[in-house]
């Protein structure tokens, strides 16, 4: 992965995000890179969950595009790892620790709750010294 693609933070409102790959050390021959997406809750809010990237001879860069899938669930930060798992055509995976990237989807849909006053209780008139109560909706 390119350095700026090793960690990516997106919101559930984002439509997609892209990670960029770099082929170094030689550009001879066609090679195919295989990758897989793994996450703590399973990759349900992001797709695809795996695939390949083809590099033609002489090509030194590629990309993996992910779709962010919105839902109505209240969720905390979700983190997924994209792991480069295999390469064919005579190339090898890097040993420099740059074969895994992280995509984080920010917390959404107010996982701790959203509070408000009911529409009919936003303005209340009371006598001085009297008690009153308000309803708060979570």
Short mmCIF file of C-alpha atoms in Angstrom, two decimals:
data_model
loop_
_atom_site.label_atom_id
_atom_site.label_comp_id
_atom_site.label_asym_id
_atom_site.label_seq_id
_atom_site.Cartn_x
_atom_site.Cartn_y
_atom_site.Cartn_z
CA UNK A 1 0.00 0.00 0.00
CA UNK A 2 1.08 3.57 -0.47
CA UNK A 3 1.82 5.21 2.88
CA UNK A 4 -1.25 7.47 2.77
CA UNK A 5 -3.44 4.40 2.22
CA UNK A 6 -2.29 2.49 5.31
CA UNK A 7 -5.03 4.07 7.45
CA UNK A 8 -8.29 5.57 6.26
CA UNK A 9 -11.18 6.98 8.34
CA UNK A 10 -14.57 7.42 6.67
CA UNK A 11 -18.12 8.10 7.78
CA UNK A 12 -21.11 5.91 7.04
CA UNK A 13 -22.39 8.77 4.85
CA UNK A 14 -19.41 8.44 2.51
CA UNK A 15 -20.25 6.53 -0.64
CA UNK A 16 -16.82 4.97 -1.14
CA UNK A 17 -13.13 5.06 -0.31
CA UNK A 18 -10.09 3.98 -2.28
CA UNK A 19 -6.81 2.43 -1.15
CA UNK A 20 -3.82 2.82 -3.45
CA UNK A 21 -1.25 0.12 -4.14
CA UNK A 22 2.31 0.42 -5.40
CA UNK A 23 4.44 -2.13 -7.22
CA UNK A 24 8.15 -1.57 -6.62
CA UNK A 25 11.40 -3.38 -7.35
CA UNK A 26 10.57 -4.43 -10.88
CA UNK A 27 7.86 -4.01 -13.47
CA UNK A 28 8.46 -7.05 -15.71
CA UNK A 29 5.57 -9.36 -16.47
CA UNK A 30 1.90 -9.34 -15.57
CA UNK A 31 1.12 -9.98 -11.90
CA UNK A 32 -2.09 -10.46 -9.93
CA UNK A 33 -2.43 -9.40 -6.31
CA UNK A 34 -5.05 -11.03 -4.08
CA UNK A 35 -6.48 -9.20 -1.04
CA UNK A 36 -9.08 -9.89 1.65
CA UNK A 37 -11.08 -7.67 4.03
CA UNK A 38 -11.42 -8.71 7.67
CA UNK A 39 -13.13 -6.95 10.56
CA UNK A 40 -14.22 -7.35 14.13
CA UNK A 41 -17.93 -7.57 13.28
CA UNK A 42 -17.58 -9.02 9.83
CA UNK A 43 -17.52 -6.82 6.76
CA UNK A 44 -21.24 -5.92 6.60
CA UNK A 45 -20.90 -2.14 6.25
CA UNK A 46 -18.29 -2.23 3.51
CA UNK A 47 -17.85 -4.16 0.29
CA UNK A 48 -16.36 -5.98 -1.50
CA UNK A 49 -14.84 -8.38 1.01
CA UNK A 50 -12.01 -9.55 -1.22
CA UNK A 51 -10.68 -9.56 -4.73
CA UNK A 52 -7.72 -9.19 -7.02
CA UNK A 53 -5.84 -6.35 -8.65
CA UNK A 54 -4.09 -6.98 -11.96
CA UNK A 55 -0.86 -5.19 -12.83
CA UNK A 56 0.15 -5.34 -16.48
CA UNK A 57 3.83 -5.31 -17.36
CA UNK A 58 5.24 -1.82 -16.75
CA UNK A 59 2.37 -0.74 -14.45
CA UNK A 60 3.49 0.31 -10.97
CA UNK A 61 0.23 1.34 -9.30
CA UNK A 62 -3.25 0.02 -8.66
CA UNK A 63 -6.22 0.63 -6.43
CA UNK A 64 -8.91 -1.09 -4.44
CA UNK A 65 -12.24 0.72 -4.23
CA UNK A 66 -14.67 0.00 -1.39
CA UNK A 67 -18.36 0.85 -1.15
CA UNK A 68 -19.56 2.10 2.23
CA UNK A 69 -22.99 0.61 2.99
CA UNK A 70 -25.18 2.79 5.25
CA UNK A 71 -27.70 1.24 7.62
CA UNK A 72 -30.06 2.35 10.38
CA UNK A 73 -28.17 0.59 13.19
CA UNK A 74 -26.55 2.56 15.99
CA UNK A 75 -22.90 1.56 15.82
CA UNK A 76 -19.61 2.46 17.42
CA UNK A 77 -16.39 2.88 15.44
CA UNK A 78 -15.94 -0.11 13.13
CA UNK A 79 -12.47 -1.12 12.01
CA UNK A 80 -11.56 -3.38 9.11
CA UNK A 81 -8.20 -4.59 7.90
CA UNK A 82 -7.36 -5.03 4.24
CA UNK A 83 -4.68 -7.68 3.93
CA UNK A 84 -2.64 -8.44 0.86
CA UNK A 85 -2.54 -12.24 0.93
CA UNK A 86 -1.02 -13.54 -2.32
CA UNK A 87 0.63 -12.46 -5.54
CA UNK A 88 1.21 -14.42 -8.72
CA UNK A 89 3.36 -13.89 -11.80
CA UNK A 90 6.74 -14.06 -10.07
CA UNK A 91 6.28 -11.11 -7.71
CA UNK A 92 6.39 -11.30 -3.89
CA UNK A 93 4.59 -9.55 -1.06
CA UNK A 94 6.62 -6.88 0.73
CA UNK A 95 8.25 -7.79 4.04
CA UNK A 96 8.24 -4.16 5.26
CA UNK A 97 4.90 -4.38 7.11
CA UNK A 98 2.99 -2.47 4.46
CA UNK A 99 0.78 -5.36 3.35
CA UNK A 100 -2.08 -4.45 5.70
CA UNK A 101 -4.17 -1.29 5.71
CA UNK A 102 -6.95 -0.18 8.06
CA UNK A 103 -10.31 1.32 7.16
CA UNK A 104 -12.35 2.75 10.05
CA UNK A 105 -16.00 3.76 9.76
CA UNK A 106 -16.87 6.40 12.35
CA UNK A 107 -19.62 5.85 14.92
CA UNK A 108 -23.04 6.52 13.43
CA UNK A 109 -26.69 6.91 14.25
CA UNK A 110 -25.99 8.19 17.78
CA UNK A 111 -24.90 4.93 19.47
CA UNK A 112 -25.27 6.51 22.96
CA UNK A 113 -28.69 8.00 22.18
CA UNK A 114 -30.17 11.25 20.96
CA UNK A 115 -32.16 13.36 23.43
CA UNK A 116 -34.86 15.94 22.80
CA UNK A 117 -38.05 17.40 24.23
CA UNK A 118 -41.35 16.30 22.67
CA UNK A 119 -42.79 18.89 20.30
CA UNK A 120 -45.66 19.86 22.64
CA UNK A 121 -43.37 20.43 25.66
CA UNK A 122 -40.80 22.82 24.20
CA UNK A 123 -42.52 25.84 25.77
CA UNK A 124 -44.09 25.51 29.21
CA UNK A 125 -45.78 28.23 31.27
CA UNK A 126 -45.87 27.69 35.04
CA UNK A 127 -46.71 29.70 38.14
CA UNK A 128 -43.74 30.89 40.18
CA UNK A 129 -43.08 28.49 43.04
CA UNK A 130 -44.98 25.56 41.46
CA UNK A 131 -43.51 22.27 40.37
CA UNK A 132 -43.60 20.91 36.83
CA UNK A 133 -42.15 18.00 34.93
CA UNK A 134 -40.80 17.63 31.42
CA UNK A 135 -40.53 14.50 29.35
CA UNK A 136 -37.22 13.80 27.63
CA UNK A 137 -37.22 11.36 24.73
CA UNK A 138 -34.21 9.20 24.06
#
